[in-house]
Amino acid sequence: MRDKADFVAFVEARSPRLLRTAYLLCRDWTQAEDLLQTALVRVWRAWGRVGEHPDAYVSRVLVNTHLSWRRRLWRRELPTDAPPETVVPDDEIGMTDERAVLWAALGRLPPRQRAVLVLRYFEDLPESVVAEILNCSIGTVKSQSSKALAKLRIDPEVAPTAVASRTEGERR
Amino acid sequence: MTPALRKLRDLFDDMSADVPDNHRRIAQLERRIRDDNRRRAFAVTGVTLLTAAGVLIPAFLLPGSAVPPRETTTAVQPAAELPPRFTSGDGSAYRRLASATLKAKSKGEKKASLTVPVSGKPLEVAALCPEGNPADLARPRVIVNGEPSSNGFQQCLTRQGTGMVLGSVSAPKGAEQVTITFDITDGGCVPKKDEACPTRTFLQPTDWPLAVYEYTPPARPVEPDPVEAFPARRETLKLAGQASGVWPRKSSFALTVTSPGGYFGIDHLCTGDLADRLSISYRIGDEPSQGERVCGHRTLDDTNALLWSEKVPKGTKITISGKVRMRGGHPNRQTRWSVGVYSSKIVKLVR
């Protein structure tokens, strides 16, 4: 039976990583902390039933909490009239600009597609685990991931740099 | 790994690297858990006391009472049990035909069936959303005379707390009775063509109070409440156009807007008792339809996330159109819908 000491130890050990995941989902540190704590409260309610490896369960609660917020609330990145950051003078290969536009393009993905990318390429989770977390089939994970990557590649702002690096091997 | 995926992975790593330190997280969590326990205890006690005092139940049980239309729906009214009779906000008089509890947790049951007579009045299925995170629970799917219904009590997923949710089912033409089966096998999944249901080992079985109702709709069309106006600006978004109507009198719209050089975001609001059964499918310019989005949210504080367009060059005129669809429903149970289109020029870069 897992107890409070287990829970506290888990929170202390895993919070920094979970907070990073939360940030990549909602793109705001304050919201990320709120999202993490909301998810952990829900996890605590089920802590006695969570097995010896709670990571997948916690990820699922975190992602589902985020998606339910997205359905309910006006919580998203704020568009602005301000121009995007410009390339810094010493950025000879335009890397900063490329990353900035890729980050912006990620922000425009539907939340579920962004979640797939975060779980696959930040959390390094296999498709089967992502499917379980998102309560969908592996085929859906594959298609969502593929659509998301396709959107990033075809985004006109990303195209000149990020898309150029695409190889034939990536087209599937 | 391909270069593009490596870039994505590096970007995720770098953008989330500056993790703010929060030494008070454990203390904050303990306070949240205490507050959560207190809130949940209060909610249970409150419902019990109100029920015991006869405050709550009579409001639902008065048969055919003339309750004036108001901006709540049957889908979000709190309920301690599935009542034998109640009157919805728009005056529809519901009568329970049969009820059962699918005891998935206490007895390991997977299915429960109810056979009810068909009088010609609209039929609806009802469930009490159980305690706990609905995303963790296996929800029953609904099967009518062996045919899957689109209803799966999805409203339990998109709302806080517990309570009664209702959904339409249709009886086959000419049927004198119909058998409705509630099935939680595979977590309530209805497999798509050529695709197996996902493994959902994490879903918890729970007991579901269920019922089948028929209702007598209001004799005359009930005018839904006005929809809250869309603000001209939201943060840095500008309202570029809006359309509205009342289902079933109006079920489509088309708006032409001019791009300031950026993106369009679409939002919608609805009022009426069946608001959360109304969905709108959007088409933005030449893009294919974005799928249906349910219009169950009623205030701007409780809205769907925006549906975003692709980037539209400055000065380009683009037509945004939508088709409104009601699941089940009745012409006298009208639903008001309103669509707002916002424009944004550039998405802010966080870093």
Coordinates of C-alpha atoms in Angstrom, one line a residue:
Chain A
M1 CA 0.0 0.0 0.0
R2 CA 1.5 3.3 -1.0
D3 CA 1.4 6.0 1.6
K4 CA 1.9 9.8 2.1
A5 CA 5.6 9.4 2.5
D6 CA 5.8 7.7 -0.8
F7 CA 3.7 10.5 -2.4
V8 CA 5.9 13.2 -1.0
A9 CA 9.0 11.4 -2.1
F10 CA 7.6 11.0 -5.5
V11 CA 6.6 14.7 -5.8
E12 CA 10.0 15.8 -4.6
A13 CA 11.8 13.6 -7.0
R14 CA 9.6 13.9 -10.1
S15 CA 8.2 17.5 -9.9
P16 CA 10.9 19.3 -11.8
R17 CA 10.5 16.9 -14.8
L18 CA 6.7 17.0 -14.6
L19 CA 6.8 20.7 -14.4
R20 CA 8.8 20.9 -17.6
T21 CA 6.2 18.6 -19.3
A22 CA 3.4 20.8 -18.0
Y23 CA 5.2 23.9 -19.3
L24 CA 5.6 22.4 -22.8
L25 CA 1.9 21.6 -22.8
C26 CA 0.6 25.0 -21.6
R27 CA 3.7 27.2 -22.4
D28 CA 3.4 29.4 -19.3
W29 CA 5.3 28.7 -16.1
T30 CA 2.6 29.9 -13.8
Q31 CA -0.1 27.8 -15.5
A32 CA 2.3 24.9 -15.6
E33 CA 2.8 25.0 -11.8
D34 CA -1.0 25.3 -11.4
L35 CA -1.5 22.4 -13.8
L36 CA 1.1 20.3 -12.0
Q37 CA -0.4 20.8 -8.6
T38 CA -4.0 20.2 -9.8
A39 CA -2.9 17.0 -11.4
L40 CA -1.0 15.9 -8.3
V41 CA -4.0 16.5 -6.1
R42 CA -6.0 14.2 -8.4
V43 CA -3.1 11.7 -8.3
W44 CA -3.1 11.8 -4.5
R45 CA -6.8 10.8 -4.4
A46 CA -5.9 7.6 -6.3
W47 CA -2.5 7.1 -4.8
G48 CA -3.5 4.0 -2.9
R49 CA -4.5 2.3 -6.2
V50 CA -1.5 3.5 -8.2
G51 CA 1.0 0.7 -8.8
E52 CA 4.7 0.7 -8.1
H53 CA 5.4 2.7 -11.3
P54 CA 3.2 5.7 -11.1
D55 CA 4.9 7.8 -13.9
A56 CA 2.5 6.8 -16.7
Y57 CA -0.5 7.3 -14.5
V58 CA 0.7 10.7 -13.4
S59 CA 1.5 11.7 -17.0
R60 CA -2.0 10.7 -18.0
V61 CA -3.6 12.8 -15.3
L62 CA -1.4 15.7 -16.2
V63 CA -2.2 15.6 -19.9
N64 CA -5.9 14.9 -19.4
T65 CA -6.2 17.8 -16.9
H66 CA -4.5 20.1 -19.4
L67 CA -6.8 19.0 -22.2
S68 CA -9.9 19.4 -20.0
W69 CA -8.7 22.9 -19.2
R70 CA -8.4 23.6 -22.8
R71 CA -11.9 22.5 -23.4
R72 CA -13.3 24.6 -20.6
L73 CA -11.2 27.6 -20.1
W74 CA -9.6 30.4 -21.9
R75 CA -6.1 29.2 -21.1
R76 CA -3.8 29.5 -24.1
E77 CA -0.8 31.4 -25.3
L78 CA -1.6 35.0 -26.1
P79 CA -1.3 36.4 -29.5
T80 CA 0.1 39.8 -29.7
D81 CA 0.6 42.6 -32.1
A82 CA 4.3 42.7 -31.2
P83 CA 6.7 41.6 -33.9
P84 CA 8.5 38.3 -33.4
E85 CA 12.0 38.3 -32.0
T86 CA 14.6 39.1 -34.5
V87 CA 17.7 37.1 -35.3
V88 CA 20.4 38.0 -32.8
P89 CA 23.5 39.6 -34.5
D90 CA 25.8 36.8 -33.7
D91 CA 23.4 34.1 -34.9
E92 CA 25.1 33.6 -38.2
I93 CA 23.2 30.6 -39.3
G94 CA 19.8 31.9 -38.2
M95 CA 19.3 29.2 -35.6
T96 CA 17.6 31.4 -33.0
D97 CA 15.1 32.6 -35.6
E98 CA 14.4 29.0 -36.8
R99 CA 13.9 27.8 -33.3
A100 CA 11.6 30.8 -32.5
V101 CA 9.4 30.1 -35.4
L102 CA 9.3 26.4 -34.7
W103 CA 8.3 27.2 -31.1
A104 CA 5.6 29.5 -32.3
A105 CA 4.4 26.9 -34.7
L106 CA 4.2 24.4 -31.9
G107 CA 2.0 26.8 -30.1
R108 CA -0.5 26.8 -32.9
L109 CA -0.9 23.0 -32.9
P110 CA -4.1 21.6 -31.4
P111 CA -3.5 20.8 -27.8
R112 CA -3.8 17.0 -28.3
Q113 CA -1.3 17.0 -31.2
R114 CA 1.1 19.0 -29.1
A115 CA 0.6 16.6 -26.3
V116 CA 1.5 13.7 -28.6
L117 CA 4.7 15.4 -29.6
V118 CA 5.7 16.3 -26.0
L119 CA 5.1 12.7 -24.8
R120 CA 6.9 11.2 -27.7
Y121 CA 9.8 13.5 -28.1
F122 CA 10.3 15.1 -24.7
E123 CA 9.2 12.3 -22.4
D124 CA 10.5 9.7 -24.9
L125 CA 7.5 7.5 -24.3
P126 CA 6.8 4.7 -26.8
E127 CA 3.6 5.0 -28.9
S128 CA 1.8 2.3 -26.9
V129 CA 2.3 4.2 -23.6
V130 CA 1.2 7.5 -25.3
A131 CA -1.9 5.7 -26.6
E132 CA -2.7 4.6 -23.0
I133 CA -2.1 8.1 -21.6
L134 CA -4.3 9.7 -24.3
N135 CA -6.9 7.0 -24.1
C136 CA -6.7 6.2 -27.8
S137 CA -5.3 3.6 -30.2
I138 CA -1.7 3.4 -31.3
G139 CA -2.9 4.2 -34.8
T140 CA -4.4 7.4 -33.6
V141 CA -1.1 8.3 -31.9
K142 CA 0.7 7.7 -35.1
S143 CA -1.7 9.7 -37.2
Q144 CA -1.8 12.6 -34.7
S145 CA 2.0 12.6 -34.5
S146 CA 2.3 12.5 -38.3
K147 CA -0.2 15.3 -38.7
A148 CA 1.5 17.5 -36.1
L149 CA 4.9 17.0 -37.7
A150 CA 3.4 17.7 -41.1
K151 CA 1.9 20.9 -39.9
L152 CA 5.3 22.0 -38.4
R153 CA 7.0 21.3 -41.7
I154 CA 4.4 23.0 -43.9
D155 CA 4.1 26.0 -41.7
P156 CA 5.2 28.8 -44.0
E157 CA 7.2 30.4 -41.2
V158 CA 9.1 27.2 -40.5
A159 CA 9.5 26.1 -44.1
P160 CA 12.6 28.1 -45.2
T161 CA 14.8 26.5 -42.6
A162 CA 13.3 23.6 -40.7
V163 CA 11.6 22.1 -43.7
A164 CA 14.7 22.3 -45.7
S165 CA 16.3 19.8 -43.5
R166 CA 13.7 17.2 -44.2
T167 CA 15.1 14.1 -45.8
E168 CA 13.3 11.6 -48.0
G169 CA 13.5 9.1 -45.2
E170 CA 11.3 11.1 -43.1
R171 CA 8.4 11.2 -45.5
R172 CA 6.1 8.4 -44.6
Chain B
M1 CA 16.7 10.0 -35.4
T2 CA 16.2 12.5 -38.2
P3 CA 17.6 16.0 -38.0
A4 CA 14.1 17.5 -37.8
L5 CA 13.1 15.3 -34.9
R6 CA 16.4 16.0 -33.2
K7 CA 15.7 19.8 -33.5
L8 CA 12.3 19.3 -32.0
R9 CA 13.7 17.3 -29.1
D10 CA 16.4 19.9 -28.5
L11 CA 13.9 22.6 -28.6
F12 CA 11.7 20.9 -26.0
D13 CA 14.8 20.4 -23.8
D14 CA 16.0 24.0 -24.1
M15 CA 12.6 25.8 -23.8
S16 CA 11.7 23.9 -20.6
A17 CA 15.2 24.0 -19.1
D18 CA 14.7 27.1 -16.9
V19 CA 12.5 25.4 -14.4
P20 CA 11.5 27.9 -11.7
D21 CA 12.3 26.6 -8.2
N22 CA 9.3 26.2 -5.9
H23 CA 10.4 25.3 -2.4
R24 CA 6.8 25.6 -1.2
R25 CA 5.3 23.1 -3.6
I26 CA 4.8 20.4 -0.9
A27 CA 3.1 22.9 1.5
Q28 CA 1.0 24.3 -1.4
L29 CA -0.1 20.8 -2.3
E30 CA -1.0 19.9 1.2
R31 CA -3.2 23.0 1.4
R32 CA -4.8 22.1 -1.9
I33 CA -5.5 18.6 -0.8
R34 CA -7.0 19.8 2.5
D35 CA -9.2 22.3 0.5
D36 CA -10.2 19.6 -1.9
N37 CA -11.2 17.2 0.9
R38 CA -13.2 19.9 2.6
R39 CA -15.0 20.8 -0.7
R40 CA -15.8 17.2 -1.5
A41 CA -17.0 16.6 2.1
F42 CA -19.2 19.7 1.9
A43 CA -20.6 18.7 -1.5
V44 CA -21.7 15.3 -0.3
T45 CA -23.1 16.7 3.0
G46 CA -24.9 19.4 1.1
V47 CA -26.6 17.1 -1.3
T48 CA -27.6 14.7 1.5
L49 CA -29.0 17.5 3.7
L50 CA -30.9 19.1 0.8
T51 CA -32.4 15.8 -0.1
A52 CA -33.3 15.0 3.4
A53 CA -34.9 18.4 3.8
G54 CA -36.9 17.8 0.7
V55 CA -35.4 20.8 -1.0
L56 CA -33.8 19.3 -3.9
I57 CA -36.0 16.4 -5.0
P58 CA -39.3 18.3 -5.3
A59 CA -37.8 20.7 -7.8
F60 CA -37.2 17.8 -10.1
L61 CA -40.3 15.7 -9.4
L62 CA -43.1 18.1 -9.9
P63 CA -44.8 16.5 -12.9
G64 CA -45.4 19.0 -15.7
S65 CA -44.9 22.0 -13.5
A66 CA -44.5 25.2 -15.4
V67 CA -40.9 26.0 -14.8
P68 CA -39.9 29.1 -16.7
P69 CA -37.0 28.6 -19.2
R70 CA -33.7 29.4 -17.7
E71 CA -30.1 29.1 -18.7
T72 CA -29.4 25.7 -17.3
T73 CA -29.8 22.4 -19.0
T74 CA -30.9 19.0 -17.9
A75 CA -27.4 17.9 -18.5
V76 CA -25.9 20.0 -15.8
Q77 CA -28.5 20.0 -13.1
P78 CA -27.3 18.4 -9.9
A79 CA -29.2 15.2 -9.0
A80 CA -28.9 12.8 -6.1
E81 CA -30.7 10.1 -8.0
L82 CA -32.4 9.5 -11.3
P83 CA -35.9 10.8 -10.5
P84 CA -39.1 9.1 -11.7
R85 CA -40.3 12.4 -13.1
F86 CA -38.9 15.9 -13.6
T87 CA -39.4 19.0 -15.7
S88 CA -36.5 20.4 -17.6
G89 CA -35.7 24.1 -17.8
D90 CA -37.6 24.6 -21.1
G91 CA -40.7 22.8 -19.7
S92 CA -40.3 19.4 -21.2
A93 CA -41.9 16.8 -18.8
Y94 CA -39.7 13.7 -18.4
R95 CA -41.1 10.4 -17.2
R96 CA -38.8 7.5 -16.3
L97 CA -39.7 4.3 -18.1
A98 CA -37.2 2.0 -16.6
S99 CA -34.0 2.2 -14.6
A100 CA -31.1 -0.1 -13.5
T101 CA -27.7 0.1 -12.0
L102 CA -24.8 -1.3 -14.0
K103 CA -22.8 -2.7 -11.1
A104 CA -19.4 -2.9 -12.7
K105 CA -17.5 -2.2 -9.6
S106 CA -19.5 -4.0 -6.9
K107 CA -20.5 -7.1 -9.0
G108 CA -18.3 -7.0 -12.0
E109 CA -21.2 -6.6 -14.4
K110 CA -20.4 -5.5 -18.0
K111 CA -23.8 -4.9 -19.4
A112 CA -27.3 -3.9 -18.3
S113 CA -30.4 -4.0 -20.6
L114 CA -33.7 -2.2 -20.3
T115 CA -36.7 -2.9 -22.5
V116 CA -39.2 -0.1 -22.7
P117 CA -42.4 0.6 -24.7
V118 CA -42.3 3.1 -27.5
S119 CA -45.2 5.6 -27.4
G120 CA -43.9 7.9 -30.1
K121 CA -42.6 10.4 -27.6
P122 CA -38.8 11.2 -27.8
L123 CA -36.7 8.7 -25.8
E124 CA -33.6 9.6 -23.8
V125 CA -31.1 7.7 -21.8
A126 CA -29.8 9.1 -18.5
A127 CA -26.9 8.4 -16.2
L128 CA -25.5 9.8 -13.0
C129 CA -21.9 10.6 -13.5
P130 CA -20.1 8.8 -10.8
E131 CA -17.6 10.2 -8.3
G132 CA -14.0 10.4 -9.4
N133 CA -12.1 11.7 -12.4
P134 CA -14.4 10.7 -15.4
A135 CA -11.4 10.2 -17.6
D136 CA -10.3 7.3 -15.3
L137 CA -13.7 5.6 -15.5
A138 CA -15.1 3.1 -18.0
R139 CA -18.2 4.8 -19.4
P140 CA -21.0 2.7 -20.8
R141 CA -21.8 2.8 -24.5
V142 CA -25.4 2.7 -25.5
I143 CA -26.8 0.1 -27.9
V144 CA -30.3 0.3 -29.2
N145 CA -31.8 -2.9 -30.5
G146 CA -28.3 -4.2 -31.2
E147 CA -27.3 -1.0 -33.0
P148 CA -24.6 1.3 -31.5
S149 CA -25.9 4.7 -30.6
S150 CA -23.7 7.8 -30.8
N151 CA -24.5 8.5 -27.1
G152 CA -21.9 7.6 -24.6
F153 CA -22.5 10.0 -21.8
Q154 CA -19.6 12.1 -23.0
Q155 CA -20.9 15.0 -21.0
C156 CA -19.5 13.3 -17.9
L157 CA -16.0 14.1 -19.3
T158 CA -16.5 17.8 -19.8
R159 CA -18.0 18.9 -16.6
Q160 CA -17.1 19.2 -13.0
G161 CA -18.5 17.0 -10.3
T162 CA -21.3 14.5 -10.5
G163 CA -24.9 14.8 -11.6
M164 CA -27.4 13.6 -14.2
V165 CA -26.6 13.6 -17.9
L166 CA -29.1 12.9 -20.6
G167 CA -28.7 11.9 -24.3
S168 CA -31.1 11.2 -27.1
V169 CA -31.7 7.8 -28.6
S170 CA -33.9 7.0 -31.5
A171 CA -36.2 4.0 -31.7
P172 CA -36.5 2.2 -35.1
K173 CA -39.6 3.2 -37.1
G174 CA -42.7 1.2 -36.2
A175 CA -41.1 -0.4 -33.1
E176 CA -43.5 -1.0 -30.3
Q177 CA -40.7 -1.6 -27.8
V178 CA -37.0 -1.1 -27.8
T179 CA -34.2 -2.8 -25.9
I180 CA -31.4 -0.4 -24.8
T181 CA -28.2 -2.0 -23.6
F182 CA -25.5 -0.2 -21.6
D183 CA -22.2 -1.9 -22.2
I184 CA -18.8 -1.1 -20.6
T185 CA -16.9 -3.8 -22.3
D186 CA -13.6 -2.3 -23.6
G187 CA -14.3 0.8 -21.6
G188 CA -17.3 1.7 -23.7
C189 CA -15.2 1.9 -26.9
V190 CA -17.1 1.7 -30.2
P191 CA -14.4 0.3 -32.5
K192 CA -13.9 2.2 -35.8
K193 CA -13.7 0.3 -39.0
D194 CA -10.5 -1.7 -39.4
E195 CA -9.3 -0.4 -36.0
A196 CA -9.4 -2.3 -32.8
C197 CA -10.3 -0.7 -29.5
P198 CA -7.3 0.5 -27.5
T199 CA -6.1 -1.3 -24.4
R200 CA -7.4 0.7 -21.5
T201 CA -6.1 -1.1 -18.5
F202 CA -6.2 2.0 -16.5
L203 CA -9.9 2.5 -16.6
Q204 CA -11.6 1.9 -13.3
P205 CA -14.9 0.0 -13.2
T206 CA -17.6 1.9 -11.3
D207 CA -21.3 1.5 -10.6
W208 CA -23.5 3.5 -13.0
P209 CA -27.1 4.4 -12.2
L210 CA -28.9 4.4 -15.5
A211 CA -32.4 5.0 -16.8
V212 CA -34.5 5.4 -19.9
Y213 CA -37.0 8.4 -20.1
E214 CA -39.6 9.6 -22.5
Y215 CA -40.5 13.3 -22.5
T216 CA -43.3 15.5 -23.6
P217 CA -41.8 18.5 -25.2
P218 CA -43.2 22.0 -24.7
A219 CA -46.4 22.7 -26.7
R220 CA -44.9 25.8 -28.3
P221 CA -41.3 26.7 -29.2
V222 CA -39.4 28.0 -26.2
E223 CA -37.2 31.0 -26.9
P224 CA -33.7 30.4 -25.5
D225 CA -32.0 33.1 -23.5
P226 CA -29.9 35.6 -25.2
V227 CA -26.2 34.7 -25.8
E228 CA -23.6 36.7 -24.0
A229 CA -22.1 39.2 -26.5
F230 CA -18.6 38.5 -27.7
P231 CA -16.3 41.3 -26.6
A232 CA -14.7 43.4 -29.3
R233 CA -11.3 42.6 -28.0
R234 CA -9.9 39.7 -26.0
E235 CA -6.4 40.4 -24.9
T236 CA -4.9 41.4 -28.3
L237 CA -7.5 39.5 -30.4
K238 CA -9.9 41.6 -32.3
L239 CA -13.5 40.6 -33.1
A240 CA -13.6 40.3 -36.9
G241 CA -17.1 39.1 -37.4
Q242 CA -19.9 37.2 -35.8
A243 CA -23.0 35.2 -36.8
S244 CA -25.9 33.9 -34.7
G245 CA -29.2 32.1 -35.0
V246 CA -31.7 29.9 -33.3
W247 CA -31.8 26.2 -34.1
P248 CA -33.9 24.8 -35.8
R249 CA -34.9 28.0 -37.6
K250 CA -31.3 28.7 -38.7
S251 CA -28.7 26.0 -39.1
S252 CA -25.9 27.5 -41.1
F253 CA -23.9 30.6 -41.6
A254 CA -21.2 32.1 -43.7
L255 CA -19.0 35.0 -42.8
T256 CA -16.4 36.7 -45.0
V257 CA -13.6 38.4 -43.2
T258 CA -10.4 40.2 -44.3
S259 CA -7.1 39.1 -42.8
P260 CA -4.9 41.6 -41.1
G261 CA -2.0 39.2 -41.8
G262 CA -2.2 36.4 -39.3
Y263 CA -4.6 33.9 -37.9
F264 CA -8.3 33.6 -37.3
G265 CA -9.7 32.1 -34.1
I266 CA -13.3 30.9 -33.9
D267 CA -15.4 30.7 -30.7
H268 CA -19.0 29.8 -30.1
L269 CA -21.6 30.1 -27.3
C270 CA -25.0 28.6 -27.0
T271 CA -28.0 28.8 -24.7
G272 CA -31.0 26.6 -24.3
D273 CA -31.7 23.3 -22.6
L274 CA -30.1 21.2 -25.3
A275 CA -27.1 23.5 -25.8
D276 CA -24.6 20.7 -25.1
R277 CA -26.1 18.5 -27.8
L278 CA -25.7 21.1 -30.5
S279 CA -22.5 21.0 -32.5
I280 CA -21.1 23.1 -35.3
S281 CA -18.8 21.9 -38.1
Y282 CA -16.7 24.7 -39.5
R283 CA -15.1 25.2 -42.8
I284 CA -12.4 27.9 -43.1
G285 CA -11.8 29.0 -46.7
D286 CA -10.7 26.0 -48.8
E287 CA -9.6 23.9 -45.8
P288 CA -11.6 20.8 -45.3
S289 CA -14.1 20.7 -42.4
Q290 CA -12.4 20.7 -39.0
G291 CA -14.9 18.2 -37.5
E292 CA -17.8 19.0 -35.2
R293 CA -17.3 21.0 -32.0
V294 CA -19.9 20.8 -29.3
C295 CA -21.4 24.0 -28.2
G296 CA -22.2 23.3 -24.6
H297 CA -20.5 26.2 -22.9
R298 CA -22.4 29.2 -21.9
T299 CA -20.2 31.9 -20.7
L300 CA -17.0 33.5 -21.9
D301 CA -15.3 32.2 -18.8
D302 CA -16.2 28.7 -19.7
T303 CA -15.5 28.5 -23.4
N304 CA -14.1 26.1 -25.8
A305 CA -10.6 26.7 -26.9
L306 CA -10.5 28.6 -30.1
L307 CA -10.5 26.8 -33.4
W308 CA -7.6 28.4 -35.3
S309 CA -7.2 28.9 -39.0
E310 CA -4.0 28.5 -40.9
K311 CA -2.1 31.7 -41.5
V312 CA -3.9 34.0 -43.9
P313 CA -1.9 36.6 -45.8
K314 CA -2.7 40.3 -45.1
G315 CA -5.6 41.6 -47.1
T316 CA -6.9 38.2 -48.1
K317 CA -10.7 37.7 -47.9
I318 CA -11.7 34.4 -46.4
T319 CA -15.1 32.8 -45.9
I320 CA -15.7 31.0 -42.7
S321 CA -18.9 28.9 -42.8
G322 CA -20.5 26.5 -40.4
K323 CA -23.3 23.9 -40.2
V324 CA -25.2 23.5 -37.1
R325 CA -26.4 20.0 -36.1
M326 CA -28.5 18.9 -33.1
R327 CA -28.4 15.4 -31.8
G328 CA -31.9 14.3 -31.2
G329 CA -33.8 17.2 -29.8
H330 CA -37.2 18.6 -30.7
P331 CA -38.2 21.7 -32.8
N332 CA -39.9 23.3 -29.8
R333 CA -36.7 23.0 -27.7
Q334 CA -34.8 25.7 -29.4
T335 CA -31.1 26.5 -29.0
R336 CA -29.5 29.8 -29.6
W337 CA -26.0 29.8 -31.0
S338 CA -23.5 32.5 -31.7
V339 CA -20.2 32.4 -33.4
G340 CA -17.4 34.9 -33.0
V341 CA -14.4 35.1 -35.3
Y342 CA -11.3 36.8 -33.9
S343 CA -8.2 37.9 -35.7
S344 CA -4.7 37.9 -34.4
K345 CA -1.7 39.2 -36.3
I346 CA 1.2 37.4 -34.9
V347 CA 1.6 34.8 -32.2
K348 CA 3.7 35.9 -29.3
L349 CA 7.0 34.2 -28.9
V350 CA 7.5 33.1 -25.3
R351 CA 11.2 33.2 -25.6

